[in-house]
Structures are given as structure tokens and as C-alpha cells.
mmCIF file of C-alpha atoms in Angstrom:
data_model
loop_
_atom_site.group_PDB
_atom_site.id
_atom_site.type_symbol
_atom_site.label_atom_id
_atom_site.label_comp_id
_atom_site.label_asym_id
_atom_site.label_seq_id
_atom_site.Cartn_x
_atom_site.Cartn_y
_atom_site.Cartn_z
ATOM 1 C CA MET K 1 117.754 74.494 87.528
ATOM 2 C CA LYS K 2 114.981 74.226 84.952
ATOM 3 C CA LYS K 3 115.079 76.993 82.426
ATOM 4 C CA VAL K 4 113.046 75.685 79.435
ATOM 5 C CA TYR K 5 109.310 76.255 79.677
ATOM 6 C CA GLY K 6 106.589 75.053 77.312
ATOM 7 C CA SER K 7 104.806 78.426 76.677
ATOM 8 C CA ALA K 8 104.976 82.114 77.494
ATOM 9 C CA THR K 9 102.102 81.563 79.990
ATOM 10 C CA GLU K 10 104.165 78.918 81.800
ATOM 11 C CA ALA K 11 107.313 81.116 81.789
ATOM 12 C CA LEU K 12 105.476 84.081 83.183
ATOM 13 C CA ASP K 13 103.681 82.180 85.913
ATOM 14 C CA GLY K 14 104.484 83.557 89.384
ATOM 15 C CA VAL K 15 106.564 86.432 87.950
ATOM 16 C CA LEU K 16 103.961 89.150 87.117
ATOM 17 C CA HIS K 17 102.361 91.594 89.475
ATOM 18 C CA ASP K 18 100.649 94.986 89.155
ATOM 19 C CA GLY K 19 102.867 98.085 89.130
ATOM 20 C CA MET K 20 106.086 96.292 88.135
ATOM 21 C CA LEU K 21 108.876 97.646 85.917
ATOM 22 C CA ILE K 22 109.521 95.601 82.797
ATOM 23 C CA ALA K 23 112.468 96.095 80.440
ATOM 24 C CA ALA K 24 111.583 94.959 76.920
ATOM 25 C CA GLY K 25 114.137 94.185 74.141
ATOM 26 C CA GLY K 26 113.741 95.010 70.466
ATOM 27 C CA PHE K 27 114.431 97.748 68.048
ATOM 28 C CA GLY K 28 111.446 98.849 66.031
ATOM 29 C CA LEU K 29 109.726 95.532 65.321
ATOM 30 C CA CYS K 30 113.046 93.714 65.133
ATOM 31 C CA GLY K 31 113.691 91.263 67.854
ATOM 32 C CA ILE K 32 110.684 92.040 69.997
ATOM 33 C CA PRO K 33 109.523 89.414 72.470
ATOM 34 C CA GLU K 34 106.007 89.160 70.829
ATOM 35 C CA LEU K 35 105.004 85.866 72.504
ATOM 36 C CA LEU K 36 105.864 87.101 75.944
ATOM 37 C CA ILE K 37 104.003 90.366 75.263
ATOM 38 C CA ASP K 38 100.994 88.335 74.338
ATOM 39 C CA GLY K 39 101.260 86.421 77.603
ATOM 40 C CA ILE K 40 101.447 89.606 79.589
ATOM 41 C CA VAL K 41 98.351 90.845 77.790
ATOM 42 C CA ALA K 42 96.474 87.613 78.601
ATOM 43 C CA SER K 43 97.457 87.831 82.261
ATOM 44 C CA GLY K 44 95.660 91.165 82.827
ATOM 45 C CA VAL K 45 98.402 92.614 84.944
ATOM 46 C CA LYS K 46 98.163 96.436 84.980
ATOM 47 C CA ASP K 47 99.855 99.705 85.990
ATOM 48 C CA LEU K 48 103.055 98.646 84.304
ATOM 49 C CA THR K 49 106.094 100.748 83.729
ATOM 50 C CA VAL K 50 107.938 99.536 80.543
ATOM 51 C CA ALA K 51 111.431 100.495 79.522
ATOM 52 C CA SER K 52 111.870 99.884 75.824
ATOM 53 C CA ASN K 53 113.435 101.774 72.934
ATOM 54 C CA ASN K 54 110.004 102.046 71.296
ATOM 55 C CA ALA K 55 106.467 100.820 71.856
ATOM 56 C CA GLY K 56 105.766 98.630 68.873
ATOM 57 C CA VAL K 57 103.013 99.656 66.449
ATOM 58 C CA ASP K 58 99.195 99.773 66.749
ATOM 59 C CA GLY K 59 98.020 96.235 67.322
ATOM 60 C CA PHE K 60 101.490 94.605 67.524
ATOM 61 C CA GLY K 61 104.217 94.206 70.133
ATOM 62 C CA LEU K 62 103.873 96.599 73.058
ATOM 63 C CA GLY K 63 101.132 98.331 71.118
ATOM 64 C CA LYS K 64 98.858 95.518 72.346
ATOM 65 C CA LEU K 65 99.535 96.461 75.964
ATOM 66 C CA LEU K 66 98.802 100.082 75.199
ATOM 67 C CA GLU K 67 95.487 99.083 73.667
ATOM 68 C CA THR K 68 94.412 97.203 76.732
ATOM 69 C CA ARG K 69 95.600 100.167 79.017
ATOM 70 C CA GLN K 70 97.963 97.882 80.920
ATOM 71 C CA ILE K 71 100.899 100.285 80.636
ATOM 72 C CA LYS K 72 100.886 103.307 82.918
ATOM 73 C CA LYS K 73 104.295 104.708 82.021
ATOM 74 C CA MET K 74 106.772 104.240 79.141
ATOM 75 C CA MET K 75 110.534 104.880 79.386
ATOM 76 C CA SER K 76 111.403 105.145 75.714
ATOM 77 C CA SER K 77 113.545 106.817 73.119
ATOM 78 C CA TYR K 78 111.558 106.508 69.890
ATOM 79 C CA VAL K 79 107.745 106.408 69.789
ATOM 80 C CA GLY K 80 106.930 107.844 66.469
ATOM 81 C CA GLU K 81 105.301 104.780 64.861
ATOM 82 C CA ASN K 82 102.486 104.247 67.264
ATOM 83 C CA ALA K 83 99.349 106.354 66.924
ATOM 84 C CA GLU K 84 97.687 104.952 70.079
ATOM 85 C CA PHE K 85 100.848 105.838 72.105
ATOM 86 C CA MET K 86 100.657 109.479 70.829
ATOM 87 C CA ARG K 87 96.872 109.662 71.594
ATOM 88 C CA GLN K 88 97.288 108.429 75.156
ATOM 89 C CA TYR K 89 100.297 110.642 75.831
ATOM 90 C CA LEU K 90 98.719 113.847 74.435
ATOM 91 C CA SER K 91 95.477 113.132 76.369
ATOM 92 C CA GLY K 92 97.324 112.630 79.662
ATOM 93 C CA GLU K 93 96.529 108.930 79.893
ATOM 94 C CA LEU K 94 100.120 107.721 79.614
ATOM 95 C CA GLU K 95 103.223 108.914 81.501
ATOM 96 C CA LEU K 96 106.307 109.198 79.332
ATOM 97 C CA GLU K 97 109.986 109.490 80.315
ATOM 98 C CA PHE K 98 111.934 110.361 77.246
ATOM 99 C CA ASN K 99 115.603 109.101 77.014
ATOM 100 C CA PRO K 100 118.212 109.580 74.370
ATOM 101 C CA GLN K 101 118.609 106.346 72.672
ATOM 102 C CA GLY K 102 122.198 105.697 73.774
ATOM 103 C CA THR K 103 121.428 106.849 77.297
ATOM 104 C CA LEU K 104 118.517 104.390 77.495
ATOM 105 C CA ALA K 105 120.713 101.533 76.363
ATOM 106 C CA GLU K 106 123.460 102.524 78.877
ATOM 107 C CA ARG K 107 120.970 102.847 81.702
ATOM 108 C CA MET K 108 119.971 99.185 81.065
ATOM 109 C CA ARG K 109 123.544 98.049 80.770
ATOM 110 C CA ALA K 110 124.488 99.910 83.877
ATOM 111 C CA GLY K 111 121.702 98.259 85.798
ATOM 112 C CA GLY K 112 122.897 94.854 84.620
ATOM 113 C CA ALA K 113 126.373 95.622 85.771
ATOM 114 C CA GLY K 114 125.186 96.788 89.174
ATOM 115 C CA ILE K 115 125.981 100.439 88.507
ATOM 116 C CA PRO K 116 123.377 102.775 90.105
ATOM 117 C CA GLY K 117 124.344 105.841 88.021
ATOM 118 C CA PHE K 118 126.683 107.371 85.462
ATOM 119 C CA TYR K 119 127.484 110.847 83.947
ATOM 120 C CA THR K 120 126.959 111.592 80.286
ATOM 121 C CA LYS K 121 127.149 114.756 78.118
ATOM 122 C CA THR K 122 124.040 113.713 76.125
ATOM 123 C CA GLY K 123 121.165 116.019 77.065
ATOM 124 C CA VAL K 124 123.208 118.706 78.696
ATOM 125 C CA GLY K 125 121.544 122.065 78.233
ATOM 126 C CA THR K 126 118.202 120.496 77.237
ATOM 127 C CA GLN K 127 114.950 119.484 78.857
ATOM 128 C CA ILE K 128 116.584 116.050 79.453
ATOM 129 C CA ALA K 129 118.872 117.658 82.056
ATOM 130 C CA GLU K 130 116.102 119.265 84.062
ATOM 131 C CA GLY K 131 116.149 118.164 87.680
ATOM 132 C CA LYS K 132 119.273 116.026 87.268
ATOM 133 C CA ASP K 133 122.666 116.325 89.037
ATOM 134 C CA VAL K 134 125.223 118.201 86.904
ATOM 135 C CA LYS K 135 128.906 117.661 87.415
ATOM 136 C CA GLN K 136 131.937 119.071 85.653
ATOM 137 C CA PHE K 137 134.734 116.760 84.279
ATOM 138 C CA ASN K 138 137.740 118.526 82.543
ATOM 139 C CA GLY K 139 135.698 121.715 82.558
ATOM 140 C CA GLU K 140 132.696 120.317 80.734
ATOM 141 C CA ASP K 141 129.190 119.684 82.154
ATOM 142 C CA TYR K 142 127.772 116.158 82.439
ATOM 143 C CA ILE K 143 124.386 115.028 83.730
ATOM 144 C CA MET K 144 123.871 111.999 85.920
ATOM 145 C CA GLU K 145 121.519 109.239 84.701
ATOM 146 C CA GLU K 146 120.401 106.341 86.856
ATOM 147 C CA GLY K 147 120.834 102.697 85.964
ATOM 148 C CA ILE K 148 117.647 100.730 85.321
ATOM 149 C CA PHE K 149 116.974 97.801 87.624
ATOM 150 C CA ALA K 150 113.863 96.059 86.282
ATOM 151 C CA ASP K 151 111.639 93.622 88.003
ATOM 152 C CA LEU K 152 111.429 91.619 84.746
ATOM 153 C CA SER K 153 113.282 91.614 81.422
ATOM 154 C CA ILE K 154 111.639 90.160 78.339
ATOM 155 C CA VAL K 155 113.764 89.598 75.319
ATOM 156 C CA LYS K 156 113.880 87.862 71.911
ATOM 157 C CA ALA K 157 116.915 85.898 70.636
ATOM 158 C CA TRP K 158 117.575 83.788 67.577
ATOM 159 C CA LYS K 159 119.153 80.747 69.181
ATOM 160 C CA ALA K 160 119.848 79.454 72.747
ATOM 161 C CA ASP K 161 121.096 76.426 74.531
ATOM 162 C CA ASP K 162 119.310 74.887 77.436
ATOM 163 C CA THR K 163 121.467 76.801 79.966
ATOM 164 C CA GLY K 164 120.251 80.144 78.490
ATOM 165 C CA ASN K 165 123.253 81.240 76.455
ATOM 166 C CA LEU K 166 121.848 83.485 73.734
ATOM 167 C CA ILE K 167 122.719 84.447 70.193
ATOM 168 C CA PHE K 168 121.014 87.375 68.502
ATOM 169 C CA ARG K 169 120.843 88.247 64.847
ATOM 170 C CA LYS K 170 121.749 91.558 63.397
ATOM 171 C CA THR K 171 119.555 94.488 64.600
ATOM 172 C CA ALA K 172 118.019 92.377 67.330
ATOM 173 C CA ARG K 173 121.355 92.878 69.277
ATOM 174 C CA ASN K 174 120.736 96.647 69.606
ATOM 175 C CA PHE K 175 118.587 96.565 72.791
ATOM 176 C CA ASN K 176 118.026 92.879 73.730
ATOM 177 C CA PRO K 177 121.333 92.316 75.501
ATOM 178 C CA PRO K 178 121.265 95.305 77.806
ATOM 179 C CA ALA K 179 117.492 94.796 78.389
ATOM 180 C CA ALA K 180 118.173 91.222 79.363
ATOM 181 C CA MET K 181 120.974 92.227 81.724
ATOM 182 C CA CYS K 182 119.005 94.688 83.884
ATOM 183 C CA GLY K 183 116.164 92.414 84.997
ATOM 184 C CA ARG K 184 115.995 90.645 88.313
ATOM 185 C CA ILE K 185 114.367 87.906 86.289
ATOM 186 C CA CYS K 186 114.966 87.542 82.600
ATOM 187 C CA ILE K 187 112.722 85.541 80.278
ATOM 188 C CA ALA K 188 113.896 84.958 76.690
ATOM 189 C CA GLU K 189 111.914 83.680 73.766
ATOM 190 C CA VAL K 190 113.978 82.121 70.956
ATOM 191 C CA GLU K 191 113.461 80.505 67.585
ATOM 192 C CA GLU K 192 115.594 77.435 68.378
ATOM 193 C CA ILE K 193 116.884 75.749 71.482
ATOM 194 C CA VAL K 194 119.882 73.464 71.068
ATOM 195 C CA PRO K 195 121.682 71.075 73.492
ATOM 196 C CA ARG K 196 124.459 72.505 75.557
ATOM 197 C CA GLY K 197 127.785 72.378 73.862
ATOM 198 C CA GLN K 198 126.420 73.069 70.347
ATOM 199 C CA LEU K 199 126.963 76.872 70.483
ATOM 200 C CA ASP K 200 130.377 78.218 69.577
ATOM 201 C CA PRO K 201 131.475 80.113 72.795
ATOM 202 C CA ASP K 202 132.919 82.871 70.681
ATOM 203 C CA CYS K 203 129.520 83.442 69.064
ATOM 204 C CA ILE K 204 127.528 83.796 72.336
ATOM 205 C CA HIS K 205 126.223 87.350 72.784
ATOM 206 C CA LEU K 206 124.677 87.000 76.264
ATOM 207 C CA PRO K 207 125.846 84.321 78.761
ATOM 208 C CA GLY K 208 123.174 82.142 80.421
ATOM 209 C CA ILE K 209 123.828 83.530 83.905
ATOM 210 C CA TYR K 210 121.588 86.465 82.967
ATOM 211 C CA VAL K 211 118.671 84.276 81.679
ATOM 212 C CA HIS K 212 116.363 82.543 84.049
ATOM 213 C CA ARG K 213 113.648 81.157 81.816
ATOM 214 C CA LEU K 214 113.336 80.212 78.139
ATOM 215 C CA ILE K 215 110.634 79.486 75.646
ATOM 216 C CA GLN K 216 110.806 78.453 71.934
ATOM 217 C CA GLY K 217 108.176 79.485 69.452
ATOM 218 C CA GLU K 218 107.130 80.713 66.049
ATOM 219 C CA HIS K 219 107.380 84.444 65.341
ATOM 220 C CA GLU K 220 105.605 86.699 62.867
ATOM 221 C CA LYS K 221 108.563 88.974 62.024
ATOM 222 C CA ARG K 222 106.695 91.927 60.642
ATOM 223 C CA ILE K 223 108.366 94.692 58.723
ATOM 224 C CA GLU K 224 107.755 98.099 60.305
ATOM 225 C CA GLN K 225 108.358 100.220 57.217
ATOM 226 C CA ARG K 226 108.534 98.307 54.004
ATOM 227 C CA THR K 227 110.927 100.197 51.728
ATOM 228 C CA VAL K 228 111.859 98.852 48.319
ATOM 229 C CA ARG K 229 113.725 100.299 45.385
ATOM 230 C CA LYS K 230 111.775 101.234 42.343
ATOM 231 C CA ARG K 231 112.107 98.742 39.515
ATOM 232 C CA GLU K 232 114.503 100.096 36.878
ATOM 233 C CA GLU K 233 113.093 100.745 33.460
ATOM 234 C CA ALA K 234 113.987 98.011 30.867
#
């Protein structure tokens, strides 16, 4: 089965449709599938629901899809770096489903494992718990969260082989593996594709069984908040 495609446009061909649920990997601006996001922008698909830890920044990452009004709803944990996100939400133009960060990651992982729901203490007694099933275990309350089963997953990895085995680097592992797992179709963009057999099996973070399509490309790798230590006085 062919997995390697020449561009984001080719890899997304026949996959996108209006109203779909997309799980997007990345943590801040680290490990975001920027090439695939650009391809979705160019496609013009609309009324999207996107499950992602955050929504990029203005003019970059998922922020591009917000600017073009292609996203109808975000399922997110941290959205504090995107002014357009805030503007659309406060004006009622964008639906938002807030998730505690660990809960969102587990909802994606659960979907990838075929688990429709699970109970967690996170959010008990808060607005997060409103309308959700509450069950007691060992005398303590837990709320049920549903697994996320996305129509499409888009993720960014460091290296892959041509069968789709993926290696992530550092912070890019935070959300990319569970996001990749929960998609009925998963497309990954990587910095390097190597022949099968060249990756150490012990270093593979996500097996190729989860990955359906691959692209290789150049990435901008922006820094979301540049923080440096002040130079010490001589």
C-alpha cells in the first residue's frame, strides 16, 4: 500500500469534506502539522471541528484556519496565545469545548484504543462536569469523558520510514501520538523519510499501523514565546 505522497495537497486528496472532525497534533507551536494545515486552508473545506491542545497563533498553524473561518468548533485545552480565537469565541462566531489537558490527551488515546469512554476525577465539581455522567469508585466521584474518534488525524513527526513508523522529538511527543491514534485516517508530515529497516525498533514512538499517508517537507519551526536569560554583567 502506497503511503508516501509528494505534497500535502496530494496526501489530502479525497480525504477532506465539510463538517468533518480533525484531530491535530502539536503542543504550542512545537510539532504542529503546518504543511497539512496549509493544505486544508487551500482546499476551502469548511464547518470543521478541530480537536487540538491549542489553536496555534495568529497567522500560523491552526490560526490560519481560524482566519479563513473554516473552523466551526474547537475542542481544546489551552487557547491563550491566539487573539483571533478569543475574538471569535467572545463574539459567538466560534464554538468551544474546553477540556483539561490530560483529559483531552486521554480522550484521543482512548479513541485510538477503541475505548468509547472512561471515568476521571479531573473536573469533578466544576463546569467541566456539567451534563456528564457521574459515578462513584471507592467512595469518590468521577465523571465520564468520551473517547475522540476523528475523521482525520494530522500530525508532525521528526523521522519516518516508508511504512509509516514514526519518531517524534522532545515536546512534539506530547499530543502527536494520541492525535495520530484516534483518526480513521492519519496523515503525517515528517522532516525525513528513511528506507524500512533503518529505524531502531526500540526508538519508534508510533507504529506505522496507525499512519495511512506520509509527506516530507521543510518546516518553519517558529518559537511561540522567545524567552532568554539576561546577559550577566562583565
